[in-house]
Short mmCIF file of C-alpha atoms in Angstrom, two decimals:
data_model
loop_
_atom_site.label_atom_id
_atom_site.label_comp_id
_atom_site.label_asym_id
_atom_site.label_seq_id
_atom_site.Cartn_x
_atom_site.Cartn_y
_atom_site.Cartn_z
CA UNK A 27 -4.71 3.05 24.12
CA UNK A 28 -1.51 5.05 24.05
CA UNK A 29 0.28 6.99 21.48
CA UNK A 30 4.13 8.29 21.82
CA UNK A 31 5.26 10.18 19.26
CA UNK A 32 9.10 8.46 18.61
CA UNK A 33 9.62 10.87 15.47
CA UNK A 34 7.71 13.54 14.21
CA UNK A 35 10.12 14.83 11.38
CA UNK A 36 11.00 13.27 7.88
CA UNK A 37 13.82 12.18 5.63
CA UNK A 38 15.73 15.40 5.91
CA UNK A 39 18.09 15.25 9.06
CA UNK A 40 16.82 17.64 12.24
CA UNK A 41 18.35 18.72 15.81
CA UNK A 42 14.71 18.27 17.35
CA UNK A 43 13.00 16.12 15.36
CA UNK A 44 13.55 12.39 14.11
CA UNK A 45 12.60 10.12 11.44
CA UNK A 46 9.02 9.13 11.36
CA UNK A 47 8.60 6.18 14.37
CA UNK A 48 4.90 6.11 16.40
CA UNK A 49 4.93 3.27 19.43
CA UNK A 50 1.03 2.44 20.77
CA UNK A 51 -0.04 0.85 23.99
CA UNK A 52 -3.28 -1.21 24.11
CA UNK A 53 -3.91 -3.66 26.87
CA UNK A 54 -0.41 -4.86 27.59
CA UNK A 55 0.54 -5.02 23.65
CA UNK A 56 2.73 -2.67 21.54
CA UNK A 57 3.15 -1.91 18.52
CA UNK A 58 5.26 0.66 16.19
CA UNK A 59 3.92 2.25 13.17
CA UNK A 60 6.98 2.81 10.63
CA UNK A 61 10.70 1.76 11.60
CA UNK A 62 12.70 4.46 10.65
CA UNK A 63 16.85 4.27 11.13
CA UNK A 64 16.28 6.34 14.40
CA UNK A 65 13.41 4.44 15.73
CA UNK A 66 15.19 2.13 17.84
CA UNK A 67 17.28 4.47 19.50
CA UNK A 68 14.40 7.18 20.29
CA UNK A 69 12.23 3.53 21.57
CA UNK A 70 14.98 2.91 24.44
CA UNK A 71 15.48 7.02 25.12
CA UNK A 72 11.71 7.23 25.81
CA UNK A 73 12.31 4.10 28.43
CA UNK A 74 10.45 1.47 26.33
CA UNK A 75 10.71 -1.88 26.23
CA UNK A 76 11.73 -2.97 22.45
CA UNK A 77 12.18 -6.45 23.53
CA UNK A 78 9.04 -7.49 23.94
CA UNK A 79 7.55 -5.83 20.76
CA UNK A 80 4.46 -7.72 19.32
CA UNK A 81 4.52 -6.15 15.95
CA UNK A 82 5.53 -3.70 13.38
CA UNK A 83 3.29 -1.71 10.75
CA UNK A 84 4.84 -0.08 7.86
CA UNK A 85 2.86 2.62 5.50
CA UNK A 86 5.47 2.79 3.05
CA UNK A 87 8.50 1.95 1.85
CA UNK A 88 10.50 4.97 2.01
CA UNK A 89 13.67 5.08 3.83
CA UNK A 90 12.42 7.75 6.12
CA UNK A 91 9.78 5.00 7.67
CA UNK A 92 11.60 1.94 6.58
CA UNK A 93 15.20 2.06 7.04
CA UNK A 94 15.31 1.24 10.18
CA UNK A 95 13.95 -2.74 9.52
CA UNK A 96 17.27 -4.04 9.04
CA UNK A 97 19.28 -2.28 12.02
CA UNK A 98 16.10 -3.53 13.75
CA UNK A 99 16.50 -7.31 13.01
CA UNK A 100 20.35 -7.45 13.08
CA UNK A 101 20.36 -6.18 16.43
CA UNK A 102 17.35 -8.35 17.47
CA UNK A 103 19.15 -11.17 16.21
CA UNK A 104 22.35 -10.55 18.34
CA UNK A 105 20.85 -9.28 21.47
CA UNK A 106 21.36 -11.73 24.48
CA UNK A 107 18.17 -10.24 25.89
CA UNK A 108 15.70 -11.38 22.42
CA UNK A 109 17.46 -15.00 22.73
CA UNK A 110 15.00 -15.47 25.76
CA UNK A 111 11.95 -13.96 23.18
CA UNK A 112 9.61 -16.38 22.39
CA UNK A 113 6.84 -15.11 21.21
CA UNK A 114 6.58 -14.14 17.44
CA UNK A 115 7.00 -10.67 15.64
CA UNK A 116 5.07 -9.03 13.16
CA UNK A 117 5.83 -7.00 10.61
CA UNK A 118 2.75 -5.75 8.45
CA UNK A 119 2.72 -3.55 5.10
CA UNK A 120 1.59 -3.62 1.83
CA UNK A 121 2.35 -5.94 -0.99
CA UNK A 122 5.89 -5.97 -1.78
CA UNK A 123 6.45 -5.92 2.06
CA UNK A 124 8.84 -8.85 1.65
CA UNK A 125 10.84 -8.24 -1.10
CA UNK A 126 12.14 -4.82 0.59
CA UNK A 127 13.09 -6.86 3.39
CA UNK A 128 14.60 -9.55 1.12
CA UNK A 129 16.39 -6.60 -0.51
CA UNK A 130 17.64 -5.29 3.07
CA UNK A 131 18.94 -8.85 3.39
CA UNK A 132 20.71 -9.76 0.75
CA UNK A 133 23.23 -6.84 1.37
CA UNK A 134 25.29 -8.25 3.16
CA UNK A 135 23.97 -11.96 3.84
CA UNK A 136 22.59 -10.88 7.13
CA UNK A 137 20.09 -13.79 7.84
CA UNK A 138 17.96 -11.32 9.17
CA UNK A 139 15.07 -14.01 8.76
CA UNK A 140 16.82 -16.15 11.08
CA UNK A 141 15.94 -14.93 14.88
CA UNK A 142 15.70 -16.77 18.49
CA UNK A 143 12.02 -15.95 18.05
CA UNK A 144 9.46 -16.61 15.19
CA UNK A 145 9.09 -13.66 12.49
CA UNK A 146 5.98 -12.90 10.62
CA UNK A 147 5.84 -11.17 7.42
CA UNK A 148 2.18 -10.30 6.72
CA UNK A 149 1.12 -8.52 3.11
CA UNK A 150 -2.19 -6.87 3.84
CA UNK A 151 -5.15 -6.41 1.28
CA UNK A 152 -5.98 -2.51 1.35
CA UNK A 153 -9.76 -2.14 3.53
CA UNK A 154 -9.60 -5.48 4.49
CA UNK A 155 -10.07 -6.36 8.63
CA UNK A 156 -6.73 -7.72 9.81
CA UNK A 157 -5.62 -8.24 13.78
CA UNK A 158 -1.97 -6.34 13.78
CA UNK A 159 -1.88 -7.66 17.63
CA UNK A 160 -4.24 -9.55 19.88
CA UNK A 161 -6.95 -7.47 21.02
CA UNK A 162 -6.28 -4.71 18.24
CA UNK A 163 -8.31 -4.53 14.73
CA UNK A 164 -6.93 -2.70 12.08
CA UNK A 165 -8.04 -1.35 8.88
CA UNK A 166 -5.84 0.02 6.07
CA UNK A 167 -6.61 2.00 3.30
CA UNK A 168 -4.41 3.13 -0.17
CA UNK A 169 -3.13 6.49 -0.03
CA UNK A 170 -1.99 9.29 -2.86
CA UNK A 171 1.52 8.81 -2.11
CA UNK A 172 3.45 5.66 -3.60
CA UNK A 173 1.80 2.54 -4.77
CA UNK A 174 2.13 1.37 -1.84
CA UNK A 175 1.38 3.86 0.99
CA UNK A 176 -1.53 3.21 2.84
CA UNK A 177 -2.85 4.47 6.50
CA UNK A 178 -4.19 2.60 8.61
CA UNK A 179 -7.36 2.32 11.77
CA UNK A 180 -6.58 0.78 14.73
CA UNK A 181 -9.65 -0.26 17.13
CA UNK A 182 -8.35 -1.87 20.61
CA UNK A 183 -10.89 -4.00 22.46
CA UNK A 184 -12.36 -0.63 24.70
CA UNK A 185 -13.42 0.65 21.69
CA UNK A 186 -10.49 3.46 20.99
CA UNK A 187 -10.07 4.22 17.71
CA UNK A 188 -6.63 5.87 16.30
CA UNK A 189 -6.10 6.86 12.44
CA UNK A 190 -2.61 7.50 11.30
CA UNK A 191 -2.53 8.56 7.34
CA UNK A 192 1.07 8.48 7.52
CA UNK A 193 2.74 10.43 4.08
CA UNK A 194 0.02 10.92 2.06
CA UNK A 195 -1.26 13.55 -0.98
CA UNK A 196 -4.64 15.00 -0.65
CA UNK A 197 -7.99 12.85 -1.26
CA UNK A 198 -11.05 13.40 -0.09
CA UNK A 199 -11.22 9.43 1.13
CA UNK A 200 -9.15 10.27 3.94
CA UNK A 201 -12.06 12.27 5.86
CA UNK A 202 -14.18 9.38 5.56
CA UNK A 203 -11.93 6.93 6.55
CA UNK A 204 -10.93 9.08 10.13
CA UNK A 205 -14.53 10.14 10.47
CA UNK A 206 -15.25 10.53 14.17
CA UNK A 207 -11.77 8.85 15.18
CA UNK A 208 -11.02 9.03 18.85
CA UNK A 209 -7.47 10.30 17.21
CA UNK A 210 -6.22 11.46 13.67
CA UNK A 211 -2.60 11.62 13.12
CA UNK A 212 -1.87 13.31 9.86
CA UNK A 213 0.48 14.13 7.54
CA UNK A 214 1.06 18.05 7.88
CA UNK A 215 4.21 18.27 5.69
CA UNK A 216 4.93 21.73 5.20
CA UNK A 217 3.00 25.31 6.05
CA UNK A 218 1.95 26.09 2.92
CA UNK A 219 3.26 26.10 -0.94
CA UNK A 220 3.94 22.24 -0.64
CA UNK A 221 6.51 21.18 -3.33
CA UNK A 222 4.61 18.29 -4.15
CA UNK A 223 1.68 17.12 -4.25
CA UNK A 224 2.27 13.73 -2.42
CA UNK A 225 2.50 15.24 0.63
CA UNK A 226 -0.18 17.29 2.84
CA UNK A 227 0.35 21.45 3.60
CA UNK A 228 -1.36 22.92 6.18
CA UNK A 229 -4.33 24.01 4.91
CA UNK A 230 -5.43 20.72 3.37
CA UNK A 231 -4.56 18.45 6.76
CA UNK A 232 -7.05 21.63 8.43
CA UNK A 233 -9.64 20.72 5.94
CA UNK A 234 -9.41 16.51 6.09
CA UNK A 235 -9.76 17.39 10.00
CA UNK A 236 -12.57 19.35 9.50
CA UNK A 237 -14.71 17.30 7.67
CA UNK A 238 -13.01 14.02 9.82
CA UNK A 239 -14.12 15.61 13.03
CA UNK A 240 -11.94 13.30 15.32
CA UNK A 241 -12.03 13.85 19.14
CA UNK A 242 -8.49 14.98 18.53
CA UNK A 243 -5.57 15.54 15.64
CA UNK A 244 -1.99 15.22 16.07
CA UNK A 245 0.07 17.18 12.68
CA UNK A 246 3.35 15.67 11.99
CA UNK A 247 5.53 15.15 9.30
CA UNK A 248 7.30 18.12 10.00
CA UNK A 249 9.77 19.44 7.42
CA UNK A 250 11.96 22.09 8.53
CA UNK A 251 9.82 24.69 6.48
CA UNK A 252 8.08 24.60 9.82
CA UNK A 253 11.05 25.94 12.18
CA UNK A 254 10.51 29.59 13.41
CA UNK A 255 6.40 29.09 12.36
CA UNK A 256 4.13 29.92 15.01
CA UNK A 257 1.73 27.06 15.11
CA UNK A 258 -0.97 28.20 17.42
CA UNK A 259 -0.74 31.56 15.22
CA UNK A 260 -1.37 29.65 12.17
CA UNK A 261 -4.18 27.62 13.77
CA UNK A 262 -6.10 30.41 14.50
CA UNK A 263 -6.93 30.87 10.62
CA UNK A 264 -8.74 28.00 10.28
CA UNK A 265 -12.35 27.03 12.48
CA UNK A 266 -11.41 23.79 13.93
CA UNK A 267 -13.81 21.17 15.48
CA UNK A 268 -11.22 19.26 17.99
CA UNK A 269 -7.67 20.45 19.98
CA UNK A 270 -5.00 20.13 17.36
CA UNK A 271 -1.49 19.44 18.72
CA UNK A 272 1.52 19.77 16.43
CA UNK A 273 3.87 16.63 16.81
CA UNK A 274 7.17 16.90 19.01
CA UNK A 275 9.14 14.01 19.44
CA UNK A 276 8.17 12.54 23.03
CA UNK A 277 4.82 13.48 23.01
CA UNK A 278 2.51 11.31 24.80
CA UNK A 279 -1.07 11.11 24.30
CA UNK A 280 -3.98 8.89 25.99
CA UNK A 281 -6.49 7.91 23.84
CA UNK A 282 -10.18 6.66 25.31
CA UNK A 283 -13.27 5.65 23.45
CA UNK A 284 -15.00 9.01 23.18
CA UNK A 285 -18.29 7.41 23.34
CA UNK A 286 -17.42 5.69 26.38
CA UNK A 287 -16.22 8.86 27.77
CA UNK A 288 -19.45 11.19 27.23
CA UNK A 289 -21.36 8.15 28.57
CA UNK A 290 -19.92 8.69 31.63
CA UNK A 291 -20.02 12.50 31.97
CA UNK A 292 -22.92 12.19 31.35
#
């Protein structure tokens, strides 16, 4: 499994960082989780191939890891390149999954349903098993953030496990859910003296980590609060049991079964 970090930042417009966007590799299939309005442009400046996309996951339904559906679908549906697709896309998310993109829609009349290739809209059930692309289990789980946020587990078929919380408040659930993940990505919106408490600070993504114990966390979610912050500085107040990497756009991460891996050193 693969992780590339498309956008690392939020709603709030930044030089370095973009909407959040997160593209994975498993065994020849792809998938992004959340479809901001920059994902699509940071997909084809990281060299990836958009066209042949298996599916979509979306933990919300702010505009910040939503907006970008529509572009998404207008341009698939008028790019000569997705009239040779024919394979179906997916687009997972909570509940009320299809009346945002009905909403996104009827704006205009854009037919947005109607592409070369077949579309799937799929409302998942919150901790119940679903396959968001062959060969990769997921499991998602209701978050403290809208009624509708959730983050999600992916398992591929070597056993790699990924957790991505996504925008989410603090709850204790969220250490049991990434317990022992291969990796957690997590919401670290701001340094400290969060705003609100739908969002994580610092401190509180240190302590879901802690108790989580992941091979490896990613923080991201970035506000600009963070600009001029030394992270490594700031890490050093807190006893950690994994590397934690703060999020830049482009960031590339392999992720192997851990289990698998110590097996073999050993």
């Amino acid at each position: 499994m693969k992780l590339i970090v498309l956008g690392s930042g939020t709603s709030v417009p930044h030089a370095k960082r973009s909407s959040s966007a997160y593209w994975v590799e498993s065994s020849g299939r792809t998938l992004l989780m959340d479809c901001s309005t920059s994902a699509i442009t940071r997909i084809l400046a990281e060299g990836l191939d958009w066209i042949t996309l298996d599916s979509i996951w979306i933990s919300h339904f702010h505009l910040d890891h939503c907006g970008g559906l529509a572009p998404f679908l207008a341009g698939a549906k008028h790019s000569s390149e997705m009239k040779k697709r024919t394979k179906p896309l997916r687009i997972f998310g909570a509940e009320g999954l299809r009346k945002l993109l009905d909403g996104f829609n009827e704006v205009n009349n854009y037919k947005l349903f109607e592409q070369p290739f077949p579309l799937e809209i799929v409302e998942i059930e919150s901790l119940e098993k679903f396959e968001i692309a062959p060969g990769l289990e997921a499991v998602a789980m209701s978050t403290p953030h809208t009624d509708e946020s959730h983050a999600i587990h992916l398992r591929d078929a070597e056993g790699a496990t990924l957790v991505y919380t996504a925008d989410t408040g603090f709850t204790e659930t969220l250490s049991a859910f990434a317990r022992h993940v291969d990796l957690l990505v997590i919401d670290a919106s701001f340094p400290k003296s969060k705003p609100s408490e739908k969002h994580l600070e610092f401190s509180e993504a240190m302590y879901v980590i802690r108790k989580a114990e992941p091979n490896r966390a990613v923080v991201t979610h970035l506000y600009p609060e963070w600009d001029g912050v030394d992270f490594e500085r700031e890490l050093e107040n807190f006893s950690v049991p994994c590397e934690v990497i703060q999020a830049l756009d482009g960031l590339a991460l392999n992720i192997r079964n851990s289990e698998e891996r110590k097996a073999k050193n050993v």
